[in-house]
Amino acid sequence: MSPALKAPAQQTSHPPSSFPPSWQIPSPSRIRPATPPVPDPGGCAPRIPRIGLNGPVRTRRTGRPRPDPAENWSRRMHLDHTHSGPAALSADAHRPDGTRRALRVGLGGPVGSGKTATVAALCRELRDQLSLAVVTNDIYTREDAEFLLREAVLPPERISAVETGACPHTAIRDDISANLEAVEDLEDAVGPLDLILVESGGDNLTATFSKGLVDAQIFVIDVAGGDDIPRKGGPGVTTADLLVVNKTDLAPYVGSDLARMAADAKAQRAELPVVFQSLRGETGVADVAAWVRGRLAAWTA
Ligand SMILES: Nc1nc2c(ncn2[C@@H]2O[C@H](COP(=O)(O)OP(=O)(O)OP(=O)(O)O)[C@@H](O)[C@H]2O)c(=O)[nH]1
């Protein structure tokens, strides 16, 4: 896909949700109580966290306990635990029963660039044609999952939250076990699924997803973060399967030069696609949704 510049568009508000009240944010009794925050180990120390699980249901794949589907939207990595075994890897395109698993697409990028907003928009755009689910990653909260629940972009049982407790890239690149459990549990609970979106917590330009966790990755930056971001490069900008330059509607207000960003992105990425997007604009997430559909067509071919 060649770079597509979008004209700054007028601000619009999201249409009110048409979903029934039962799809709104769970009552406090369904929210697992937060444990006290785990002290930051200091920077990005390579701690291997393990997911906390509860509930009587066991996964078909591992036999380990799985949260009740009603609680499946929230889980937490326990950072007081380490293990010496290899990190889980699951790049196999098939499930144990031989059926093809869902395509997994990761969304990463700096804090506040618009990852959650893009995930929400993708859910609204694709949910009528595809069976999809979402895993969110936050450091100490479940805010991204709560936002998606409040917006009722999907039924609650299709949204799962991982609390990373440390630098977000540790959970999407270094020890992916909590996220792998989350995607596999979602497929067990509400599958078969066509697509699972895995949203990383906001991180820096070096954050990328393990190929054992996702099949394709989208890196979301925004024009307000500075129009020199594409020039600075980093693995997210240079290697992501799709680079999204979000919030183009803000370019005139923050003095960002979109043509320069497009040229720098082209220099860094060669033929890899770039989408310039404003979720406030008329076309919204349409280009990214088209890219996802293309990946899905290749996945299921
Ligand atoms: N003007 C404008 N605002 C946007 C756009 N996309 C997202 N936003 C706003 O930017 C803010 C941050 O968006 P989020 O989707 O929460 O960003 P995020 O990358 O998920 O943030 P973290 O999870 O904290 O890293 C929110 O207030 C969004 O409404 C856009 O295209 N244009």
mmCIF file of N, CA, C and O and ligand atoms in Angstrom, residues 110-117 138 144 199 201-202 246-247 249-250 277-280, ligand 1:
data_model
loop_
_atom_site.group_PDB
_atom_site.id
_atom_site.type_symbol
_atom_site.label_atom_id
_atom_site.label_comp_id
_atom_site.label_asym_id
_atom_site.label_seq_id
_atom_site.Cartn_x
_atom_site.Cartn_y
_atom_site.Cartn_z
ATOM 1 N N PRO A 110 4.084 4.441 20.816
ATOM 2 C CA PRO A 110 4.288 5.292 21.990
ATOM 3 C C PRO A 110 2.996 5.566 22.756
ATOM 4 O O PRO A 110 1.889 5.398 22.233
ATOM 5 N N VAL A 111 3.153 6.003 23.992
ATOM 6 C CA VAL A 111 2.005 6.327 24.846
ATOM 7 C C VAL A 111 1.132 7.392 24.172
ATOM 8 O O VAL A 111 1.630 8.400 23.676
ATOM 9 N N GLY A 112 -0.161 7.115 24.143
ATOM 10 C CA GLY A 112 -1.122 8.107 23.685
ATOM 11 C C GLY A 112 -1.197 8.309 22.184
ATOM 12 O O GLY A 112 -1.862 9.238 21.713
ATOM 13 N N SER A 113 -0.570 7.438 21.398
ATOM 14 C CA SER A 113 -0.559 7.661 19.944
ATOM 15 C C SER A 113 -1.896 7.313 19.294
ATOM 16 O O SER A 113 -2.151 7.720 18.145
ATOM 17 N N GLY A 114 -2.741 6.559 20.013
ATOM 18 C CA GLY A 114 -4.047 6.227 19.451
ATOM 19 C C GLY A 114 -4.250 4.740 19.223
ATOM 20 O O GLY A 114 -5.094 4.346 18.412
ATOM 21 N N LYS A 115 -3.522 3.904 19.961
ATOM 22 C CA LYS A 115 -3.658 2.448 19.783
ATOM 23 C C LYS A 115 -5.058 1.976 20.187
ATOM 24 O O LYS A 115 -5.714 1.253 19.446
ATOM 25 N N THR A 116 -5.492 2.362 21.391
ATOM 26 C CA THR A 116 -6.811 1.908 21.857
ATOM 27 C C THR A 116 -7.912 2.454 20.959
ATOM 28 O O THR A 116 -8.870 1.747 20.627
ATOM 29 N N ALA A 117 -7.778 3.718 20.566
ATOM 30 C CA ALA A 117 -8.793 4.310 19.684
ATOM 31 C C ALA A 117 -8.837 3.572 18.350
ATOM 32 O O ALA A 117 -9.912 3.359 17.775
ATOM 33 N N ASP A 138 -1.765 -3.228 29.862
ATOM 34 C CA ASP A 138 -1.487 -1.980 30.569
ATOM 35 C C ASP A 138 -0.460 -2.271 31.645
ATOM 36 O O ASP A 138 -0.271 -3.417 32.041
ATOM 37 N N ASP A 144 -7.320 0.392 29.316
ATOM 38 C CA ASP A 144 -7.636 0.214 27.901
ATOM 39 C C ASP A 144 -8.807 -0.751 27.731
ATOM 40 O O ASP A 144 -9.714 -0.512 26.927
ATOM 41 N N GLU A 199 -3.241 -5.432 21.849
ATOM 42 C CA GLU A 199 -2.740 -4.064 21.977
ATOM 43 C C GLU A 199 -1.690 -3.994 23.074
ATOM 44 O O GLU A 199 -1.949 -4.340 24.222
ATOM 45 N N GLY A 201 0.818 -2.035 25.741
ATOM 46 C CA GLY A 201 0.835 -0.767 26.456
ATOM 47 C C GLY A 201 1.733 0.213 25.717
ATOM 48 O O GLY A 201 2.590 -0.184 24.928
ATOM 49 N N GLY A 202 1.543 1.498 25.982
ATOM 50 C CA GLY A 202 2.376 2.511 25.327
ATOM 51 C C GLY A 202 3.835 2.311 25.700
ATOM 52 O O GLY A 202 4.171 2.087 26.857
ATOM 53 N N ASN A 246 -0.974 8.556 13.022
ATOM 54 C CA ASN A 246 -2.333 8.891 13.455
ATOM 55 C C ASN A 246 -2.465 10.386 13.792
ATOM 56 O O ASN A 246 -1.476 11.096 13.922
ATOM 57 N N LYS A 247 -3.696 10.823 13.945
ATOM 58 C CA LYS A 247 -4.042 12.197 14.355
ATOM 59 C C LYS A 247 -3.590 13.244 13.330
ATOM 60 O O LYS A 247 -3.111 14.317 13.697
ATOM 61 N N ASP A 249 -5.336 15.116 11.762
ATOM 62 C CA ASP A 249 -6.153 16.320 11.950
ATOM 63 C C ASP A 249 -5.446 17.352 12.831
ATOM 64 O O ASP A 249 -5.749 18.549 12.760
ATOM 65 N N LEU A 250 -4.486 16.885 13.643
ATOM 66 C CA LEU A 250 -3.792 17.809 14.550
ATOM 67 C C LEU A 250 -2.574 18.460 13.898
ATOM 68 O O LEU A 250 -1.977 19.382 14.494
ATOM 69 N N GLN A 277 -3.625 8.595 9.066
ATOM 70 C CA GLN A 277 -5.003 8.392 9.517
ATOM 71 C C GLN A 277 -5.420 9.468 10.506
ATOM 72 O O GLN A 277 -4.633 9.908 11.339
ATOM 73 N N SER A 278 -6.666 9.880 10.398
ATOM 74 C CA SER A 278 -7.294 10.662 11.460
ATOM 75 C C SER A 278 -8.570 9.950 11.856
ATOM 76 O O SER A 278 -9.472 9.771 11.029
ATOM 77 N N LEU A 279 -8.630 9.543 13.106
ATOM 78 C CA LEU A 279 -9.861 8.900 13.573
ATOM 79 C C LEU A 279 -10.977 9.912 13.740
ATOM 80 O O LEU A 279 -12.122 9.539 13.985
ATOM 81 N N ARG A 280 -10.648 11.174 13.631
ATOM 82 C CA ARG A 280 -11.675 12.224 13.659
ATOM 83 C C ARG A 280 -12.194 12.521 12.255
ATOM 84 O O ARG A 280 -13.135 13.284 12.097
HETATM 85 N N1 LIG B 1 -7.401 14.493 17.367
HETATM 86 C C1 LIG B 1 -7.277 13.167 17.406
HETATM 87 N N2 LIG B 1 -7.248 12.535 18.587
HETATM 88 C C2 LIG B 1 -7.104 11.195 18.587
HETATM 89 C C3 LIG B 1 -7.016 10.445 17.400
HETATM 90 N N3 LIG B 1 -6.862 9.144 17.744
HETATM 91 C C4 LIG B 1 -6.879 9.086 19.079
HETATM 92 N N4 LIG B 1 -7.034 10.314 19.599
HETATM 93 C C5 LIG B 1 -7.090 10.697 21.011
HETATM 94 O O1 LIG B 1 -5.793 10.535 21.561
HETATM 95 C C6 LIG B 1 -5.892 10.180 22.943
HETATM 96 C C7 LIG B 1 -5.058 8.940 23.199
HETATM 97 O O2 LIG B 1 -5.636 7.876 22.448
HETATM 98 P P1 LIG B 1 -5.524 6.376 22.936
HETATM 99 O O3 LIG B 1 -6.203 5.530 21.936
HETATM 100 O O4 LIG B 1 -5.927 6.243 24.351
HETATM 101 O O5 LIG B 1 -3.946 6.184 22.857
HETATM 102 P P2 LIG B 1 -3.104 4.886 23.262
HETATM 103 O O6 LIG B 1 -1.993 4.795 22.289
HETATM 104 O O7 LIG B 1 -3.982 3.703 23.372
HETATM 105 O O8 LIG B 1 -2.577 5.310 24.689
HETATM 106 P P3 LIG B 1 -1.817 4.374 25.779
HETATM 107 O O9 LIG B 1 -2.579 3.077 25.857
HETATM 108 O O10 LIG B 1 -1.876 5.176 27.030
HETATM 109 O O11 LIG B 1 -0.425 4.200 25.273
HETATM 110 C C8 LIG B 1 -7.372 9.975 23.231
HETATM 111 O O12 LIG B 1 -7.873 11.153 23.825
HETATM 112 C C9 LIG B 1 -7.980 9.785 21.845
HETATM 113 O O13 LIG B 1 -9.329 10.192 21.752
HETATM 114 C C10 LIG B 1 -7.067 11.136 16.153
HETATM 115 O O14 LIG B 1 -6.977 10.580 15.060
HETATM 116 N N5 LIG B 1 -7.184 12.504 16.225
#
